C-alpha atoms as a printed R data frame, in Angstrom:
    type eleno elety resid chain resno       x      y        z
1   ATOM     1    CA   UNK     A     1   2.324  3.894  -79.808
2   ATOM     2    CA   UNK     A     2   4.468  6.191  -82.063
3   ATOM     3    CA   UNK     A     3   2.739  7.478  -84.633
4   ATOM     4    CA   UNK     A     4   3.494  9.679  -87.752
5   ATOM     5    CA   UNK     A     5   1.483 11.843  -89.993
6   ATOM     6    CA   UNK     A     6  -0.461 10.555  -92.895
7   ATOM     7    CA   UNK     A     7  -1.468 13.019  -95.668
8   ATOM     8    CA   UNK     A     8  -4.314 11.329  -98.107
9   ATOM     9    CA   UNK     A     9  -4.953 11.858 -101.798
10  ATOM    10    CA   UNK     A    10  -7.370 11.144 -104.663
11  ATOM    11    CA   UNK     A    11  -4.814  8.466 -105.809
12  ATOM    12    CA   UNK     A    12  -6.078  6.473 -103.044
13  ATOM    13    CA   UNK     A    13 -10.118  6.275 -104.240
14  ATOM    14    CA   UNK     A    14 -10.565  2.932 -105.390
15  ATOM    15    CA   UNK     A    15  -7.703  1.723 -103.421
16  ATOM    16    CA   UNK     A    16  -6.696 -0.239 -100.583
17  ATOM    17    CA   UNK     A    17  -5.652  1.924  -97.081
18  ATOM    18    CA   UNK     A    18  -2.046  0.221  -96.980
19  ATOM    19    CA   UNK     A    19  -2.103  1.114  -93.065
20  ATOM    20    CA   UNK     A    20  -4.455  1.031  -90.005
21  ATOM    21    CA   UNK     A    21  -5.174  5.111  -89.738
22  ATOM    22    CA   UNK     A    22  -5.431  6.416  -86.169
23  ATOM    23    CA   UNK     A    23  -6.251 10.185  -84.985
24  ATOM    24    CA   UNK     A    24  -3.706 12.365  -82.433
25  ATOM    25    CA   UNK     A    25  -4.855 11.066  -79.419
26  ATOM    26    CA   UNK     A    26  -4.234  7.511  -80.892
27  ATOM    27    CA   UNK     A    27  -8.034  6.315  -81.421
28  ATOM    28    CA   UNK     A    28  -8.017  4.063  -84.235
29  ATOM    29    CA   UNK     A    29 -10.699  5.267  -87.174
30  ATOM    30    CA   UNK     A    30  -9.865  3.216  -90.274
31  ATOM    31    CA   UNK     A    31  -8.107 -0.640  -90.381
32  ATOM    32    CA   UNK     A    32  -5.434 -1.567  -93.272
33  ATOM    33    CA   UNK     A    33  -7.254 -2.981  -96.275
34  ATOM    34    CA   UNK     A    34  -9.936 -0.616  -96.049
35  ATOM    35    CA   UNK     A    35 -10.959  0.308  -99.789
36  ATOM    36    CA   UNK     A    36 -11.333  4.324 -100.234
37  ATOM    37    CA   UNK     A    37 -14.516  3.678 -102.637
38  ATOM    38    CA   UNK     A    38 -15.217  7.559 -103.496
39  ATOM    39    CA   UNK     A    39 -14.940 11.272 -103.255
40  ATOM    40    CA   UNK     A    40 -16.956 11.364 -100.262
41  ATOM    41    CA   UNK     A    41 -15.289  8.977  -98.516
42  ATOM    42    CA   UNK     A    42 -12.135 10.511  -99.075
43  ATOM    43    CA   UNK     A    43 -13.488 13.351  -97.664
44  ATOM    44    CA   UNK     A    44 -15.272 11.928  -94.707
45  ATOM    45    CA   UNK     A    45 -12.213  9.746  -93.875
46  ATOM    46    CA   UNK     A    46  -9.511 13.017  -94.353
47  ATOM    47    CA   UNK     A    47 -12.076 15.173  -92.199
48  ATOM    48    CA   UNK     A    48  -9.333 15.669  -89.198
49  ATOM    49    CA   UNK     A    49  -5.432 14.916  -89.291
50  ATOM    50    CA   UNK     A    50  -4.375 10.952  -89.289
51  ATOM    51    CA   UNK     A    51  -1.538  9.359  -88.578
52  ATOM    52    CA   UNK     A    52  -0.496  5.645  -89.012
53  ATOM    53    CA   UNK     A    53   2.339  3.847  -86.941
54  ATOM    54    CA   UNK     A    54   5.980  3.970  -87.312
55  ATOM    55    CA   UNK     A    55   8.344  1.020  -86.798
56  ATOM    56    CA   UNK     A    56  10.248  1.326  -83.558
57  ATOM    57    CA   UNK     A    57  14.708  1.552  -84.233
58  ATOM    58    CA   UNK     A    58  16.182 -1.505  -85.542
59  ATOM    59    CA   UNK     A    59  17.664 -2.324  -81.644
60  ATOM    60    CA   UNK     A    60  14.545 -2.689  -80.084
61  ATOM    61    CA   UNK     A    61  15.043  0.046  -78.399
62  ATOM    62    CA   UNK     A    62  11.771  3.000  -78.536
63  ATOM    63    CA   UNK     A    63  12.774  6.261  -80.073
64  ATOM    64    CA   UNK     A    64  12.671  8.298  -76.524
65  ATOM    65    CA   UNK     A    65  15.220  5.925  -74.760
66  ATOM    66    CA   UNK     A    66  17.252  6.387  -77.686
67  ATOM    67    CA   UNK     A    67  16.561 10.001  -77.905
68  ATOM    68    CA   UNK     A    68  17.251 10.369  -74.123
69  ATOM    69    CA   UNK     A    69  20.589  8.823  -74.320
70  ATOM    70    CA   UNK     A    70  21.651 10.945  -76.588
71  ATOM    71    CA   UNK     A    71  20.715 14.246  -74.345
72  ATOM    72    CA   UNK     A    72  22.545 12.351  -71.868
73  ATOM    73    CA   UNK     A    73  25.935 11.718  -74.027
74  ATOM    74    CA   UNK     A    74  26.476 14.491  -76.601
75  ATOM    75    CA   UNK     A    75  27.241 16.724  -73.963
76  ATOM    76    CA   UNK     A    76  30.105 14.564  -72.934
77  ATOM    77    CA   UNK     A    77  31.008 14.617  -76.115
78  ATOM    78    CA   UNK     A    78  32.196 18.444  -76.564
79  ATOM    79    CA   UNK     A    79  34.665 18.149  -74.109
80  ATOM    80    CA   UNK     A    80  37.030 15.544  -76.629
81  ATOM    81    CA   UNK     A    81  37.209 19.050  -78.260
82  ATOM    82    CA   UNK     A    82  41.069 19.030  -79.824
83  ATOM    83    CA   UNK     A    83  41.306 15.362  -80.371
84  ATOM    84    CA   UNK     A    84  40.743 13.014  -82.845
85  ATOM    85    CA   UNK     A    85  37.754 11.566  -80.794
86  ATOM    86    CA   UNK     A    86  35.708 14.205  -81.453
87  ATOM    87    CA   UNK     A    87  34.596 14.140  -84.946
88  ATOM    88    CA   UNK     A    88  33.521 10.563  -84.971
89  ATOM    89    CA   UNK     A    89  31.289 11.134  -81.831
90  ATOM    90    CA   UNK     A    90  30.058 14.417  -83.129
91  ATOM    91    CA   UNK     A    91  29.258 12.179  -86.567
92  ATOM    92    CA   UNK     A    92  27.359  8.927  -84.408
93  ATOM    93    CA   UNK     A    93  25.493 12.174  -83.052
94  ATOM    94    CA   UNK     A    94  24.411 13.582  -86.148
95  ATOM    95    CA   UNK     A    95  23.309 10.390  -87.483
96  ATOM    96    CA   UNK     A    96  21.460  9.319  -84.847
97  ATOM    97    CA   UNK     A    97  19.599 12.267  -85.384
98  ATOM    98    CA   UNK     A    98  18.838 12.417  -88.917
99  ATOM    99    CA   UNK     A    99  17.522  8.267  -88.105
100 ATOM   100    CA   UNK     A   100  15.837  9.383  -84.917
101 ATOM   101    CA   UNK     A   101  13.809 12.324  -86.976
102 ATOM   102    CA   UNK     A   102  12.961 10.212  -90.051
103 ATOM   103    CA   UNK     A   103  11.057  7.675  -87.829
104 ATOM   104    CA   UNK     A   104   9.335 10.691  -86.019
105 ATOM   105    CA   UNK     A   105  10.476 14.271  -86.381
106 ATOM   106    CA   UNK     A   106   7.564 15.421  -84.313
107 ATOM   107    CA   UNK     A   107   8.550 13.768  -81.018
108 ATOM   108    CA   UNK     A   108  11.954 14.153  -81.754
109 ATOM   109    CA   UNK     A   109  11.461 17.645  -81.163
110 ATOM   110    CA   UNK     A   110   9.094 17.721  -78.696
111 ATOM   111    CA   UNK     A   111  10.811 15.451  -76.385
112 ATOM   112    CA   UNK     A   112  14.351 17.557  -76.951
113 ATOM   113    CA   UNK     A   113  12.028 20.723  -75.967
114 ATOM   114    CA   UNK     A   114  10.714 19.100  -72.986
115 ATOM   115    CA   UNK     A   115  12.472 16.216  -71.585
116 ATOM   116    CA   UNK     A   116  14.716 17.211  -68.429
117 ATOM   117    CA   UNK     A   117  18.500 18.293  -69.459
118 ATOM   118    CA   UNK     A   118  20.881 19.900  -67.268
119 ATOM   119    CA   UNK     A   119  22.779 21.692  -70.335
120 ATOM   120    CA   UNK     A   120  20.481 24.253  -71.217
121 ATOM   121    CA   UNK     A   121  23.946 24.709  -74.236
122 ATOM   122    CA   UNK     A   122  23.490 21.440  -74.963
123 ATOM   123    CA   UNK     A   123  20.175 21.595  -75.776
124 ATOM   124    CA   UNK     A   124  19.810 24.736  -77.392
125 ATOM   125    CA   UNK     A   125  22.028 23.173  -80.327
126 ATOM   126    CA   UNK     A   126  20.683 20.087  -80.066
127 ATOM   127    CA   UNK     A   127  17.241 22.048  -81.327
128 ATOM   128    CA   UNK     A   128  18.991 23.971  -83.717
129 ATOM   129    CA   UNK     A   129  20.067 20.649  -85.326
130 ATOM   130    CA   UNK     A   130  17.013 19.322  -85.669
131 ATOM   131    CA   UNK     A   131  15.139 22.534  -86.867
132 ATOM   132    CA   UNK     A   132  18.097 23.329  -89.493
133 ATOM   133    CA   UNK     A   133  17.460 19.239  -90.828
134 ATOM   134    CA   UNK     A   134  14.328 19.973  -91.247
135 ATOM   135    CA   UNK     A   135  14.187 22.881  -93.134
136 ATOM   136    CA   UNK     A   136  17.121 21.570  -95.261
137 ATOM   137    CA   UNK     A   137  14.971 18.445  -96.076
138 ATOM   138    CA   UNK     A   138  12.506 20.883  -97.455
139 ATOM   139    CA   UNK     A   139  15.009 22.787  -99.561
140 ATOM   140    CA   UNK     A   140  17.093 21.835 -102.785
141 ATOM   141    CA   UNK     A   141  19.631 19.860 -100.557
142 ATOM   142    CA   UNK     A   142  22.255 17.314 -100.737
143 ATOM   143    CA   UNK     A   143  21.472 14.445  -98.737
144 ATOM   144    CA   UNK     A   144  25.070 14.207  -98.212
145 ATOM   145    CA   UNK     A   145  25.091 17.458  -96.222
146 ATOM   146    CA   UNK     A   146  22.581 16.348  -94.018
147 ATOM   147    CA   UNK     A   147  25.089 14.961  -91.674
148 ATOM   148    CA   UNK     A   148  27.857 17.777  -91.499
149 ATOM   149    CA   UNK     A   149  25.211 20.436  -91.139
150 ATOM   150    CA   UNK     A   150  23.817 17.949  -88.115
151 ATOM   151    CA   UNK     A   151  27.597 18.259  -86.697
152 ATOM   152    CA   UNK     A   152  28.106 21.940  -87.365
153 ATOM   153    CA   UNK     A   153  24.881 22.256  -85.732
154 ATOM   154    CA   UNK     A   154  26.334 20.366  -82.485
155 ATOM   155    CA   UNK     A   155  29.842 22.252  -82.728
156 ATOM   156    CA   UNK     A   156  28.834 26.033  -83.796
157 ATOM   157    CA   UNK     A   157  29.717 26.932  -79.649
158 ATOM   158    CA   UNK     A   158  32.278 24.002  -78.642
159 ATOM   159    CA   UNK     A   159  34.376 26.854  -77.312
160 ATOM   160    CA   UNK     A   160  32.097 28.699  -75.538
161 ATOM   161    CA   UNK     A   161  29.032 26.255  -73.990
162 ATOM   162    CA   UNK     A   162  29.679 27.054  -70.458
163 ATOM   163    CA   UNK     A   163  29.276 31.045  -71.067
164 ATOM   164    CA   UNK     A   164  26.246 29.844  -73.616
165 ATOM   165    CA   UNK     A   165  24.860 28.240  -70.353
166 ATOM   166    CA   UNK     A   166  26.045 30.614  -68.169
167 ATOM   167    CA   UNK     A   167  24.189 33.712  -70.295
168 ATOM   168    CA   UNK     A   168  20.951 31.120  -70.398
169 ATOM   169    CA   UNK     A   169  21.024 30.749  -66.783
170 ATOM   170    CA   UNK     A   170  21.108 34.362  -66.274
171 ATOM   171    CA   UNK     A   171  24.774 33.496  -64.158
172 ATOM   172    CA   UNK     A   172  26.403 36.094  -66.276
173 ATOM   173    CA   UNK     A   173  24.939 39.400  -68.232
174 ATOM   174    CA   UNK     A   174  25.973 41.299  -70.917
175 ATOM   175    CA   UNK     A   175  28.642 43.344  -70.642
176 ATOM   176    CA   UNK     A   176  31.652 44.601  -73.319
177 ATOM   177    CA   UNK     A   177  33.964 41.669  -71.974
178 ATOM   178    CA   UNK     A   178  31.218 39.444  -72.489
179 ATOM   179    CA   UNK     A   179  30.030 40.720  -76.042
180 ATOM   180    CA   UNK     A   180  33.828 40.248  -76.932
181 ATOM   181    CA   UNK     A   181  34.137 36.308  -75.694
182 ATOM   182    CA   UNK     A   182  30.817 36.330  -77.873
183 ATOM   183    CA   UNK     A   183  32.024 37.353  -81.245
184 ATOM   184    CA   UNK     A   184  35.213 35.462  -80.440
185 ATOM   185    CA   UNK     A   185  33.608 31.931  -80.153
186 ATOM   186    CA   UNK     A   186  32.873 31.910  -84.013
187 ATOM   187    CA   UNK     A   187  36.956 31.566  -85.071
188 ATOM   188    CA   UNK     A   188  37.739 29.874  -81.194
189 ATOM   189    CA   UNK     A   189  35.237 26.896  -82.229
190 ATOM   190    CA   UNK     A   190  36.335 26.678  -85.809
191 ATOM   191    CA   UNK     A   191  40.140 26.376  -84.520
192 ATOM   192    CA   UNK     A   192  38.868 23.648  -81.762
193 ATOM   193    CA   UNK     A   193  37.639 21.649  -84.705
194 ATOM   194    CA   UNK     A   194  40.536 21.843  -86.773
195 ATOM   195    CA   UNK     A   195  42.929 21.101  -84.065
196 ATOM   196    CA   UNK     A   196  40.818 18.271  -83.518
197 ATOM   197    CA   UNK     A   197  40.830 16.575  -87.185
198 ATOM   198    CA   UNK     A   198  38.156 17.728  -88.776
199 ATOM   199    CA   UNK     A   199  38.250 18.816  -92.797
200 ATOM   200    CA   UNK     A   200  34.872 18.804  -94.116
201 ATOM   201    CA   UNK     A   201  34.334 21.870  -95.804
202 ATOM   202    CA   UNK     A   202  30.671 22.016  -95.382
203 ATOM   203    CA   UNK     A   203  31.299 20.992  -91.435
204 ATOM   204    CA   UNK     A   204  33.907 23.772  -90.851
205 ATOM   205    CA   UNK     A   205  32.069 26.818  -93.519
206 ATOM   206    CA   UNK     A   206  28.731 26.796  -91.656
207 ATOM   207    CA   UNK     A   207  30.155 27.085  -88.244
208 ATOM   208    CA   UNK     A   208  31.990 29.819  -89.445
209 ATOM   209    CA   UNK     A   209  29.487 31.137  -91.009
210 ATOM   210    CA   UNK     A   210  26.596 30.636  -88.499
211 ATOM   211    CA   UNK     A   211  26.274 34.317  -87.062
212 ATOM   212    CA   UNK     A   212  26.692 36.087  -90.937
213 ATOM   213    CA   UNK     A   213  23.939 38.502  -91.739
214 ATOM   214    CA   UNK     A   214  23.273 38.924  -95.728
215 ATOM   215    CA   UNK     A   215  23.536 42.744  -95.100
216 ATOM   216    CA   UNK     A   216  27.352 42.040  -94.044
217 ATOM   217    CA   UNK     A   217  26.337 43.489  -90.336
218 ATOM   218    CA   UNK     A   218  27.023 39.946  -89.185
219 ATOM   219    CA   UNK     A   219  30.440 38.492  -87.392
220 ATOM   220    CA   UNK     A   220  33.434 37.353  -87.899
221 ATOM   221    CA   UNK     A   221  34.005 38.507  -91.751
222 ATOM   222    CA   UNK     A   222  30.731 40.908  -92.019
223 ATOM   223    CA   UNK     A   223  30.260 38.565  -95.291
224 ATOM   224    CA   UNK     A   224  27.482 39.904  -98.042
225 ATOM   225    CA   UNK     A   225  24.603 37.888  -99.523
226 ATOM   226    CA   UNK     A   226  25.700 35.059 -101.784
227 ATOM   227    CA   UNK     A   227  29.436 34.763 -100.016
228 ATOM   228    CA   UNK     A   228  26.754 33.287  -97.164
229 ATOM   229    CA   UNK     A   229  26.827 29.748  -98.232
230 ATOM   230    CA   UNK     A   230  23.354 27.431  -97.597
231 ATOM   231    CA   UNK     A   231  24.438 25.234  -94.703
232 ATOM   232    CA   UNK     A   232  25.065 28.719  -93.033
233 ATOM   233    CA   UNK     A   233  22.133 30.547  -93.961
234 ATOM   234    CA   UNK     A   234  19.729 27.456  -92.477
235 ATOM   235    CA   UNK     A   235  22.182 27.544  -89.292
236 ATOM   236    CA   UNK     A   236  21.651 31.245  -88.929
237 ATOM   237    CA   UNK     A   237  17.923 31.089  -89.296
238 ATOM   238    CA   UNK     A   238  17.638 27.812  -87.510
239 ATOM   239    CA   UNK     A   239  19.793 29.189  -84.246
240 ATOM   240    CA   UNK     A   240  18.468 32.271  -84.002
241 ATOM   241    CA   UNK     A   241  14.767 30.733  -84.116
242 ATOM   242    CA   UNK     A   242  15.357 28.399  -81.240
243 ATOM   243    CA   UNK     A   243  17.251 31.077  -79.159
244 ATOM   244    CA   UNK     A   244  14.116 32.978  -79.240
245 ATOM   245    CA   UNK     A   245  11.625 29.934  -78.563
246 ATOM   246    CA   UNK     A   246  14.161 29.085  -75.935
247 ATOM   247    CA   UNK     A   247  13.442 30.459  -72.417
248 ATOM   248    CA   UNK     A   248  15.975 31.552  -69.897
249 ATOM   249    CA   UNK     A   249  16.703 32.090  -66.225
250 ATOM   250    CA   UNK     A   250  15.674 36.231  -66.665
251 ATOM   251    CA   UNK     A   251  12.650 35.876  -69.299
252 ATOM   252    CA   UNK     A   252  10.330 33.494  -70.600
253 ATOM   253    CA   UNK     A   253  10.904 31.992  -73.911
254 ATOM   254    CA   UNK     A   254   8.895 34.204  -76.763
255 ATOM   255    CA   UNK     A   255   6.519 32.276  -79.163
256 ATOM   256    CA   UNK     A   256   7.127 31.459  -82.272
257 ATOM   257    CA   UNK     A   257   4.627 34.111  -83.569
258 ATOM   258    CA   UNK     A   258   7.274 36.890  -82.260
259 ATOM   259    CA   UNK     A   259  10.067 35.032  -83.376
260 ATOM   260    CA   UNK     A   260   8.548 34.743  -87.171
261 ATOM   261    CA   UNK     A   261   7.765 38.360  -86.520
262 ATOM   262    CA   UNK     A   262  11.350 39.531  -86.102
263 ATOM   263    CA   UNK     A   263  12.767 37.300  -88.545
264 ATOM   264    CA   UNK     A   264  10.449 39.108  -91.157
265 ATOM   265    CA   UNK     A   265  10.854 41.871  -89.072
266 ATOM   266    CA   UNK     A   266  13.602 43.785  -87.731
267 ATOM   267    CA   UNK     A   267  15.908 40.918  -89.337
268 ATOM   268    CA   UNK     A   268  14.377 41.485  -92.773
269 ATOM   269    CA   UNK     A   269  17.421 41.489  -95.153
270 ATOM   270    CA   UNK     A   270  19.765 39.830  -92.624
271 ATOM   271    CA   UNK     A   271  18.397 36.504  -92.262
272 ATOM   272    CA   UNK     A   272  17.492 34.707  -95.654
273 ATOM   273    CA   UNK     A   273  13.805 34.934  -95.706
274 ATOM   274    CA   UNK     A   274  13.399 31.815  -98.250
275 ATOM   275    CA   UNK     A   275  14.794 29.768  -95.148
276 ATOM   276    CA   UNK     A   276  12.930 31.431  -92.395
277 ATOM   277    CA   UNK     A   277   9.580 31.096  -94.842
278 ATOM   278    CA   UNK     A   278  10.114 27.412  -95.153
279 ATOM   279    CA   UNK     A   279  10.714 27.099  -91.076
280 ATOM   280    CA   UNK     A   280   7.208 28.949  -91.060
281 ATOM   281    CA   UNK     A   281   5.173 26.468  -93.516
282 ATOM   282    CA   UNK     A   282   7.227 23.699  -91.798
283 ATOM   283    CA   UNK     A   283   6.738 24.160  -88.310
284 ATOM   284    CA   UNK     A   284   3.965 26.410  -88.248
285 ATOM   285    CA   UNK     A   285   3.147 29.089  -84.774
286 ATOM   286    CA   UNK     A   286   2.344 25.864  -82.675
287 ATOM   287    CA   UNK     A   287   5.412 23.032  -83.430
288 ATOM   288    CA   UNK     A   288   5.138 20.088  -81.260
289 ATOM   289    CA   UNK     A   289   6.348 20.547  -77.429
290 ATOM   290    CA   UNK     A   290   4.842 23.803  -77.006
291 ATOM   291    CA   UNK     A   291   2.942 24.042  -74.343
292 ATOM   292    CA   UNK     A   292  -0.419 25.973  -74.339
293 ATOM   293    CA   UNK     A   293  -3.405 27.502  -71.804
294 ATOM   294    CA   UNK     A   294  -6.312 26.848  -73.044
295 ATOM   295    CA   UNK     A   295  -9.633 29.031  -72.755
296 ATOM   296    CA   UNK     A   296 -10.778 26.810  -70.457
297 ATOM   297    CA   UNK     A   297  -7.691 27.403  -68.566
298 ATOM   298    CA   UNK     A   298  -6.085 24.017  -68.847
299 ATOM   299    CA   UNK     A   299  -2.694 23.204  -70.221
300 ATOM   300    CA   UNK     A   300  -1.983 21.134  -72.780
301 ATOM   301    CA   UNK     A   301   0.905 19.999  -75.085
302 ATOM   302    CA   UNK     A   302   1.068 20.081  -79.273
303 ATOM   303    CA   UNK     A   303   2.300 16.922  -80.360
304 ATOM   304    CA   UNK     A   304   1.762 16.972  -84.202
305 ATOM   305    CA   UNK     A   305   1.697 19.584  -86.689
306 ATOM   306    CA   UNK     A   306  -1.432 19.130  -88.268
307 ATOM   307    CA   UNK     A   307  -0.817 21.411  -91.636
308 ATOM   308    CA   UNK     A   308  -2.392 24.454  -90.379
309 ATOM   309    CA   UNK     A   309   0.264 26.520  -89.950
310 ATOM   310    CA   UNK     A   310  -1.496 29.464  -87.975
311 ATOM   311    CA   UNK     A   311  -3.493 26.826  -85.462
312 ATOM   312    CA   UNK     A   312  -2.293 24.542  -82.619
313 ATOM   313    CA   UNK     A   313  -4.915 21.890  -83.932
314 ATOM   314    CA   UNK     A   314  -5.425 19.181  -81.389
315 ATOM   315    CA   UNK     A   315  -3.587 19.633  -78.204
316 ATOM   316    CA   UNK     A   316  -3.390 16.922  -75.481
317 ATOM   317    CA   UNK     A   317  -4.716 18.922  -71.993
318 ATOM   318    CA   UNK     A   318  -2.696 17.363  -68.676
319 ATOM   319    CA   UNK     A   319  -3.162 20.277  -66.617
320 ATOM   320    CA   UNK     A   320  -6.092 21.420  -64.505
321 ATOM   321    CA   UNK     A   321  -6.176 25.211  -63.791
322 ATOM   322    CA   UNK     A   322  -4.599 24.891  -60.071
323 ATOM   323    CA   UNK     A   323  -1.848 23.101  -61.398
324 ATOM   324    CA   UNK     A   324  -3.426 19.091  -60.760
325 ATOM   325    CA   UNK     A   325  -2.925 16.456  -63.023
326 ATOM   326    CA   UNK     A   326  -5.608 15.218  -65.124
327 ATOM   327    CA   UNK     A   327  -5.539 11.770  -64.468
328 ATOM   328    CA   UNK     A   328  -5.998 10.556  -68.142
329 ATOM   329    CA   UNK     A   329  -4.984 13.700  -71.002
330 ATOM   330    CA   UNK     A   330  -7.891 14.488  -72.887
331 ATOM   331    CA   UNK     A   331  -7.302 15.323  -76.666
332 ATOM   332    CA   UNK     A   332  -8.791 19.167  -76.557
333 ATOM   333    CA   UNK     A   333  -9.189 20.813  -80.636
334 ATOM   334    CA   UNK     A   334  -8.048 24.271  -80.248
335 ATOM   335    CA   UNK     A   335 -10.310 25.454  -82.833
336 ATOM   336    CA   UNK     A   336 -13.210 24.926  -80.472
337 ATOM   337    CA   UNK     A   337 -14.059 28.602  -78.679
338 ATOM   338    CA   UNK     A   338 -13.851 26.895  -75.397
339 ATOM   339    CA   UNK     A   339 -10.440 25.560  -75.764
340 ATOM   340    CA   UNK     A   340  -8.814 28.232  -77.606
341 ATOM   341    CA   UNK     A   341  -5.106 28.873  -77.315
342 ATOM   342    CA   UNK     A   342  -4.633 31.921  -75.100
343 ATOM   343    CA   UNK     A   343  -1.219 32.257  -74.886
344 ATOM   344    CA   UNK     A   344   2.341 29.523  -74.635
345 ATOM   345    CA   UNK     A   345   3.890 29.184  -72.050
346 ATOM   346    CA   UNK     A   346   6.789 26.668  -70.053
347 ATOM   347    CA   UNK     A   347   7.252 23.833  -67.794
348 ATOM   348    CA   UNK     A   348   6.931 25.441  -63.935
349 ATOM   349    CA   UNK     A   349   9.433 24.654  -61.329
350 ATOM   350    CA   UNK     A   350   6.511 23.683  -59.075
351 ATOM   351    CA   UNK     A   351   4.841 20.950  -61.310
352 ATOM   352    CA   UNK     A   352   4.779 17.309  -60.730
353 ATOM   353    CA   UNK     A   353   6.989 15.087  -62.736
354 ATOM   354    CA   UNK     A   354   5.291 14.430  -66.423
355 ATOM   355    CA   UNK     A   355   6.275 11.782  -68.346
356 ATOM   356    CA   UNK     A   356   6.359 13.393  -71.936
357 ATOM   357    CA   UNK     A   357   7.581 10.188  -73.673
358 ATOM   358    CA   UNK     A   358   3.561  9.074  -72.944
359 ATOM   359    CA   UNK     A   359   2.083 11.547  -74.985
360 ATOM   360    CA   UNK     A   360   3.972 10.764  -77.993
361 ATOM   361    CA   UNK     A   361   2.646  6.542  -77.340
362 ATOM   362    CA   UNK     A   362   6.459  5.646  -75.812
């Protein structure tokens, strides 16, 4: 049962509940029709997060098949690079996105985090994507940027995925030759997409633009504050915040606590710290598909972000401590002492097969 978060206000007392309400774990607390009839039930009734359900795509279809098939096919994509195929594939991409996220950003990205994909490329900027839409949809945006910042997100390395999943998979390391294909992939991708057809200026400036620092130590032009335009800056912030939530072959990936910390950090003045703020309030320390021990020492997943942005709030436990299945996830509230989040960590080579879809009700 997908479900999506419901926020509650005092516009609601004397009015009817225009939903059935349900809590994280899917338990169903108040019915449609309900009248709110005071201050204290508002309160009582708001007293954890709720969420109501969402309507499935228009096909039929649940979100994670849909979501799935495009993990599947926008990899096979990239390689119409230089012909006029591209763009329109790039654009059903984008747009599937921006539909898939509006009926449920939350699984959208914790599926993409979790869901087996060869491409470890591939998925890094299919993250990106989603991250940068959602900060933009929290920022003075055009709407009708949504969907070339979506495609610049899937381009920014269309010349250079295999050494992207090459460096991820620890197949290559860094060296001068490498640091050079590197800064070349900025101008190598932009020339892929204009060879094959594509003109939109807000498309082709952020993938140019995507590795620009505002203190002009950034490549290819070392470009200075406002020259930066916005699709760029929320690329920059958004890529660099999923490379370091990201884990690879040679080191686990970092949580988002150190990645917040370096963006406000050591990055201070090169990444625009308006964007990275609004990622923060967004997305919070715990966004869904992290994965967390618990005190008790199970694992469990985030689904939801719940509005605090420094807790994991309710967590769905699958784990046992030597690595077992729990036979039925139990919804575990990480403010509780005993289930406390100890540290994040990543799906083990070793584990069973998990069917994530399930914990998001698909």
């Amino acid at each position: 049962m997908p479900f999506r978060p419901v926020y509650l206000d005092h516009d609601l007392i004397g009015q009817s509940l225009p939903w059935d309400l349900y809590t994280v774990s899917g338990v169903l607390v108040a019915v449609a029709g309900l009248e709110i009839g005071d201050e204290r039930q508002l309160t009582q009734l708001t007293a954890r997060p709720l969420f109501r359900r969402i309507e499935q795509p228009s096909d039929g279809t649940d979100l994670a098949t849909h979501l799935r098939n495009l993990m599947r096919d926008y990899p096979h994509s990239l390689k119409a690079a230089g012909t006029a195929e591209l763009e329109a594939q790039i654009r059903d991409h984008a747009r599937a996105l921006i539909e898939l996220s509006h009926l449920d950003h939350d699984a959208c990205l914790g599926l993409t985090r979790l869901l087996p994909m060869r491409d470890s490329a591939a998925r890094h900027c299919l993250l990106t994507a989603l991250i940068a839409l959602d900060v933009a949809e929290q920022l003075p945006f055009p709407d009708k940027d949504l969907e070339p910042l979506l495609a610049a997100a899937l381009t920014m390395n269309i010349s250079a995925m295999r050494l992207h999943a090459e460096l991820s998979e620890g197949f290559v390391g860094l060296n001068d030759v490498v640091r050079q294909l590197i800064h070349r992939h900025v101008d190598e991708s932009l020339q892929s997409l204009i060879a094959s057809g594509v003109q939109d200026p807000v498309w082709l400036e952020a993938v140019r633009q995507h590795h620009e620092n505002l203190d002009g130590s950034g490549y290819p032009e070392k470009l200075l504050d406002e020259a930066i335009g916005l699709p760029g800056r929320i690329l920059r912030v958004a890529d660099y915040y999923v490379a370091k939530i990201t884990g690879r072959r040679y080191r686990p990936a970092k949580s988002t606590q150190f990645a917040f910390k370096q963006m406000f950090g050591h990055e201070r003045g090169r990444l625009d710290s308006r964007i990275a703020l609004q990622l923060l309030h967004s997305n919070g320390l715990y966004p869904p598909g992290t994965l967390v021990r618990l005190a008790n020492r199970e694992t469990a997943v985030v689904m939801r972000r719940e509005g605090d942005r420094d807790s994991a709030g309710h967590a769905m436990a699958f784990m046992e401590v030597r690595g077992k299945l729990i036979k039925e996830p139990v919804e575990r509230n990480t403010a509780s002492v005993k289930y406390a989040v100890l540290n994040v960590t990543e799906p083990e080579p070793h584990w069973p097969e998990i069917r994530w879809e399930g914990f998001w009700g698909y």
